[in-house]
Amino acid sequence: MRNLSFQKKLFIQYSLVVVLIIVLSVAAFHRYIVRTTEEEAMKNLKQLTVQTRGQVDTFLQAMDHTALQVMSTPRIVEVMAQARRNDDPGNYFSENSRVAFEMGRDLTAILGPKVSASRVSVYNLQGDYVSMGTLGETPQRVEGFLRGGDIVALYERVAARKGKELILPPHADFWSDETDRQVISVFRMIKDIGTGEAYGIVEVQQTYDLLEALLDYPNLSNVHAYLFSETGQPFVSTASGKEKLNEAGKYYRPSETGELQSHMVGGHGRQEVAIVARSAYSGYTLALVQARDDLFITKNATVKILFFSSLSLVLLTVLILYLLSRSLTKPLKQLRVSLNRVSLNRLSIELDQSKQVNEFMLLNRAFEAMFRRLNESVSHEIKAHLLAMQSQMNPHFLYNMLAVISASAVESGNDAIAAMCHKLSRMLRYVSTWDEQEVTLEDELAHTRNYLELMKDRYEKKFEYELRTNGAELSGVKVPKLIVQPIVENCFQHAFARAEAPWHIGIEVAANDEGWSISVSDRGTGFEEGALAELEKKIADALLKSDALDMSGWRIGGLGLANTIVRLKLRYRGGFHYRIEKNEPSGTRVTIGGTNQ
């Protein structure tokens, strides 16, 4: 390494560091992407399971809703009661065509134009039967079932549910000779709500094909659905071949309602992932099964892409580092020669300007910019010193002139003018001494009182004010200067601009060991709609931008309400609070307060 050139050392060292970083980063990313991809795949399969379970529940609930509509239709209950009391052994509806027509009309209305069920049947143990739907029926089959023993057992099962629905899994159609037709049925008892007497049952049927379509996912790779009864017996399978029902038991796991279970199942030379969910409505258990390789197929593709991308990145990085090392070391000789020429009279680095801009040229510009800033800083310092001297001269001139005016007023016997000069002189002295950043609350209120007295001298009987301290000790409370007078001045500029005299301002002060509070209220026109929001925006902008507080406006009449609130927020942070609200019966009330620090 000692005999190698600087360029080679730079290239080798940086290449090792960068390659190591890339390898470690890729390894960490590989671990993350594998874990994330697997978790996302499992999450998607679980979401699909929950969605499918909801679709099955919705499918069965729609059937039950139709059954509820039938059993709660007064006319249907009345007709079934009449059929129950009829002693004729024949079918009541076959012998009463008008009643059968009305029942058919009611059932058609319940099914609606979209036909919410394949068939709705209403019947009882006396052999009375009427139905409506899209499925065909065989009269002999209908008569045989109504007169057979199976209907008695079915009737007892429905009655045992005590008002709840009975759901039968896919079974042969009771009312047709089509043996290949499988249907799903939902039963409810038709009875008198008052007496509880049963008159018959309503059966809502849907074909098995509709349920199977809900569980079929043709766009997903090898995802199969299995539906199990409350006892764990499989009765629906979307796998090819009905013989798959015989193998469905290995996917079943007893689970609590609403709980999702996942487990691995081996067989046929591959592993499968099964997600099991139990329905709270029907008690059925749904299992979605997918081969592990198919479930995590995205992970395998991602890993391959990551590997080739990482290899390409390493090669590209090494090439770039080589070119950069050669480009960076080339100007070093030129820089060394230029540095040897630097002197007190020549504080600059001369580089070849025809070359592309690089860090060495930026360094030269930084030196030049630094010297320019130094010169500007010296100029600003001189100007600031002159302005400070000027600010000290102007107040002294004003004090002297006010003293002359006051003396002249006393000599001429005009004590009012002398008093006004005295108040104005105290105000000028108060605002021009910025060496004191904080004053006592007593001094701040004295300054505000001078301002109010001057305004009272100006407007005479058109203006009155009231300042209440409630006996609070104010000499020991420290506050920033000029926090009350700007708020009072705001009343004259805005609140009284369009209000008729007399005007009134009330100031109430409270202070204790924990903090202080000042409330300024007026009886002016109040603030317009949207003005408060605009003020809040100004305050927020001032807190976000360092130049929001314009220092040139710090004079009598120059500190607005927004700047006052911003200064207090910056001073007290979270210990400051304010509230701007409407005053009753008119005007505005501004309350500010802070904690003692």
PDB file of C-alpha atoms in Angstrom, residues 29-141:
ATOM      1  CA  PHE A  29     -32.779  -5.406   2.919  1.00  0.00           C
ATOM      2  CA  HIS A  30     -32.990  -9.037   1.803  1.00  0.00           C
ATOM      3  CA  ARG A  31     -33.970 -10.105   5.290  1.00  0.00           C
ATOM      4  CA  TYR A  32     -36.482  -7.302   5.522  1.00  0.00           C
ATOM      5  CA  ILE A  33     -38.000  -7.895   2.087  1.00  0.00           C
ATOM      6  CA  VAL A  34     -38.362 -11.632   2.697  1.00  0.00           C
ATOM      7  CA  ARG A  35     -40.071 -11.097   6.032  1.00  0.00           C
ATOM      8  CA  THR A  36     -42.237  -8.269   4.726  1.00  0.00           C
ATOM      9  CA  THR A  37     -43.262 -10.153   1.587  1.00  0.00           C
ATOM     10  CA  GLU A  38     -44.250 -13.244   3.565  1.00  0.00           C
ATOM     11  CA  GLU A  39     -46.160 -11.174   6.105  1.00  0.00           C
ATOM     12  CA  GLU A  40     -47.932  -9.275   3.307  1.00  0.00           C
ATOM     13  CA  ALA A  41     -48.850 -12.512   1.517  1.00  0.00           C
ATOM     14  CA  MET A  42     -50.267 -13.985   4.741  1.00  0.00           C
ATOM     15  CA  LYS A  43     -52.080 -10.726   5.445  1.00  0.00           C
ATOM     16  CA  ASN A  44     -53.659 -10.742   1.995  1.00  0.00           C
ATOM     17  CA  LEU A  45     -54.775 -14.368   2.370  1.00  0.00           C
ATOM     18  CA  LYS A  46     -56.260 -13.584   5.782  1.00  0.00           C
ATOM     19  CA  GLN A  47     -58.052 -10.537   4.401  1.00  0.00           C
ATOM     20  CA  LEU A  48     -59.401 -12.677   1.584  1.00  0.00           C
ATOM     21  CA  THR A  49     -60.619 -15.210   4.161  1.00  0.00           C
ATOM     22  CA  VAL A  50     -62.387 -12.522   6.187  1.00  0.00           C
ATOM     23  CA  GLN A  51     -63.887 -11.056   3.013  1.00  0.00           C
ATOM     24  CA  THR A  52     -65.104 -14.458   1.828  1.00  0.00           C
ATOM     25  CA  ARG A  53     -66.579 -15.259   5.231  1.00  0.00           C
ATOM     26  CA  GLY A  54     -68.439 -11.949   5.069  1.00  0.00           C
ATOM     27  CA  GLN A  55     -69.742 -12.764   1.596  1.00  0.00           C
ATOM     28  CA  VAL A  56     -71.029 -16.150   2.762  1.00  0.00           C
ATOM     29  CA  ASP A  57     -72.684 -14.524   5.776  1.00  0.00           C
ATOM     30  CA  THR A  58     -74.216 -11.863   3.531  1.00  0.00           C
ATOM     31  CA  PHE A  59     -75.468 -14.584   1.189  1.00  0.00           C
ATOM     32  CA  LEU A  60     -77.183 -16.454   4.050  1.00  0.00           C
ATOM     33  CA  GLN A  61     -78.410 -13.270   5.748  1.00  0.00           C
ATOM     34  CA  ALA A  62     -80.081 -12.180   2.500  1.00  0.00           C
ATOM     35  CA  MET A  63     -81.946 -15.492   2.450  1.00  0.00           C
ATOM     36  CA  ASP A  64     -82.893 -15.073   6.103  1.00  0.00           C
ATOM     37  CA  HIS A  65     -84.021 -11.502   5.416  1.00  0.00           C
ATOM     38  CA  THR A  66     -86.407 -12.833   2.774  1.00  0.00           C
ATOM     39  CA  ALA A  67     -87.716 -15.415   5.250  1.00  0.00           C
ATOM     40  CA  LEU A  68     -88.232 -12.694   7.871  1.00  0.00           C
ATOM     41  CA  GLN A  69     -90.191 -10.600   5.379  1.00  0.00           C
ATOM     42  CA  VAL A  70     -92.456 -13.564   4.630  1.00  0.00           C
ATOM     43  CA  MET A  71     -93.127 -14.485   8.269  1.00  0.00           C
ATOM     44  CA  SER A  72     -93.741 -10.844   9.232  1.00  0.00           C
ATOM     45  CA  THR A  73     -96.248 -10.125   6.437  1.00  0.00           C
ATOM     46  CA  PRO A  74     -99.661  -9.948   8.177  1.00  0.00           C
ATOM     47  CA  ARG A  75    -101.612 -11.233   5.176  1.00  0.00           C
ATOM     48  CA  ILE A  76     -99.395 -14.317   4.849  1.00  0.00           C
ATOM     49  CA  VAL A  77     -99.704 -15.044   8.593  1.00  0.00           C
ATOM     50  CA  GLU A  78    -103.482 -14.646   8.335  1.00  0.00           C
ATOM     51  CA  VAL A  79    -103.738 -17.019   5.349  1.00  0.00           C
ATOM     52  CA  MET A  80    -101.556 -19.645   7.049  1.00  0.00           C
ATOM     53  CA  ALA A  81    -103.760 -19.392  10.137  1.00  0.00           C
ATOM     54  CA  GLN A  82    -106.819 -20.032   7.973  1.00  0.00           C
ATOM     55  CA  ALA A  83    -105.101 -22.974   6.314  1.00  0.00           C
ATOM     56  CA  ARG A  84    -104.157 -24.347   9.741  1.00  0.00           C
ATOM     57  CA  ARG A  85    -107.804 -24.269  10.858  1.00  0.00           C
ATOM     58  CA  ASN A  86    -109.071 -25.786   7.592  1.00  0.00           C
ATOM     59  CA  ASP A  87    -110.179 -29.412   8.099  1.00  0.00           C
ATOM     60  CA  ASP A  88    -110.088 -30.294   4.395  1.00  0.00           C
ATOM     61  CA  PRO A  89    -107.288 -32.861   3.861  1.00  0.00           C
ATOM     62  CA  GLY A  90    -106.334 -31.387   0.459  1.00  0.00           C
ATOM     63  CA  ASN A  91    -103.966 -28.556  -0.316  1.00  0.00           C
ATOM     64  CA  TYR A  92    -105.694 -25.409   0.898  1.00  0.00           C
ATOM     65  CA  PHE A  93    -104.090 -23.309  -1.840  1.00  0.00           C
ATOM     66  CA  SER A  94    -105.033 -25.696  -4.635  1.00  0.00           C
ATOM     67  CA  GLU A  95    -108.656 -25.468  -3.583  1.00  0.00           C
ATOM     68  CA  ASN A  96    -108.650 -21.684  -3.111  1.00  0.00           C
ATOM     69  CA  SER A  97    -107.184 -20.227  -6.264  1.00  0.00           C
ATOM     70  CA  ARG A  98    -107.870 -16.633  -5.225  1.00  0.00           C
ATOM     71  CA  VAL A  99    -105.971 -17.072  -1.980  1.00  0.00           C
ATOM     72  CA  ALA A 100    -103.176 -18.830  -3.853  1.00  0.00           C
ATOM     73  CA  PHE A 101    -103.026 -15.912  -6.308  1.00  0.00           C
ATOM     74  CA  GLU A 102    -102.802 -13.390  -3.455  1.00  0.00           C
ATOM     75  CA  MET A 103    -100.073 -15.413  -1.749  1.00  0.00           C
ATOM     76  CA  GLY A 104     -98.160 -15.624  -5.011  1.00  0.00           C
ATOM     77  CA  ARG A 105     -98.485 -11.878  -5.435  1.00  0.00           C
ATOM     78  CA  ASP A 106     -97.195 -11.222  -1.907  1.00  0.00           C
ATOM     79  CA  LEU A 107     -94.283 -13.616  -2.360  1.00  0.00           C
ATOM     80  CA  THR A 108     -93.421 -12.023  -5.728  1.00  0.00           C
ATOM     81  CA  ALA A 109     -93.396  -8.578  -4.102  1.00  0.00           C
ATOM     82  CA  ILE A 110     -91.041  -9.838  -1.404  1.00  0.00           C
ATOM     83  CA  LEU A 111     -88.704 -11.406  -3.947  1.00  0.00           C
ATOM     84  CA  GLY A 112     -88.640  -8.124  -5.858  1.00  0.00           C
ATOM     85  CA  PRO A 113     -87.692  -7.491  -9.472  1.00  0.00           C
ATOM     86  CA  LYS A 114     -84.205  -8.935  -8.986  1.00  0.00           C
ATOM     87  CA  VAL A 115     -85.583 -12.176  -7.459  1.00  0.00           C
ATOM     88  CA  SER A 116     -83.637 -12.306  -4.207  1.00  0.00           C
ATOM     89  CA  ALA A 117     -84.078 -16.104  -3.853  1.00  0.00           C
ATOM     90  CA  SER A 118     -84.365 -19.063  -6.194  1.00  0.00           C
ATOM     91  CA  ARG A 119     -87.556 -20.257  -4.485  1.00  0.00           C
ATOM     92  CA  VAL A 120     -89.686 -19.269  -1.487  1.00  0.00           C
ATOM     93  CA  SER A 121     -91.999 -22.001  -0.149  1.00  0.00           C
ATOM     94  CA  VAL A 122     -94.672 -21.703   2.546  1.00  0.00           C
ATOM     95  CA  TYR A 123     -96.227 -24.916   3.931  1.00  0.00           C
ATOM     96  CA  ASN A 124     -97.430 -26.733   7.062  1.00  0.00           C
ATOM     97  CA  LEU A 125     -97.922 -30.242   8.369  1.00  0.00           C
ATOM     98  CA  GLN A 126    -101.498 -30.419   6.946  1.00  0.00           C
ATOM     99  CA  GLY A 127    -100.134 -30.593   3.387  1.00  0.00           C
ATOM    100  CA  ASP A 128    -100.895 -26.964   2.477  1.00  0.00           C
ATOM    101  CA  TYR A 129     -98.176 -25.687   0.144  1.00  0.00           C
ATOM    102  CA  VAL A 130     -97.536 -22.621  -2.026  1.00  0.00           C
ATOM    103  CA  SER A 131     -94.284 -21.370  -3.564  1.00  0.00           C
ATOM    104  CA  MET A 132     -92.812 -18.761  -5.878  1.00  0.00           C
ATOM    105  CA  GLY A 133     -89.447 -18.615  -7.649  1.00  0.00           C
ATOM    106  CA  THR A 134     -87.398 -19.596 -10.649  1.00  0.00           C
ATOM    107  CA  LEU A 135     -86.863 -23.292  -9.831  1.00  0.00           C
ATOM    108  CA  GLY A 136     -89.121 -25.899 -11.358  1.00  0.00           C
ATOM    109  CA  GLU A 137     -91.155 -28.320  -9.189  1.00  0.00           C
ATOM    110  CA  THR A 138     -92.502 -31.850  -9.586  1.00  0.00           C
ATOM    111  CA  PRO A 139     -96.085 -32.153  -8.219  1.00  0.00           C
ATOM    112  CA  GLN A 140     -95.560 -35.813  -7.225  1.00  0.00           C
ATOM    113  CA  ARG A 141     -92.376 -34.872  -5.387  1.00  0.00           C
TER     114      ARG A 141
END
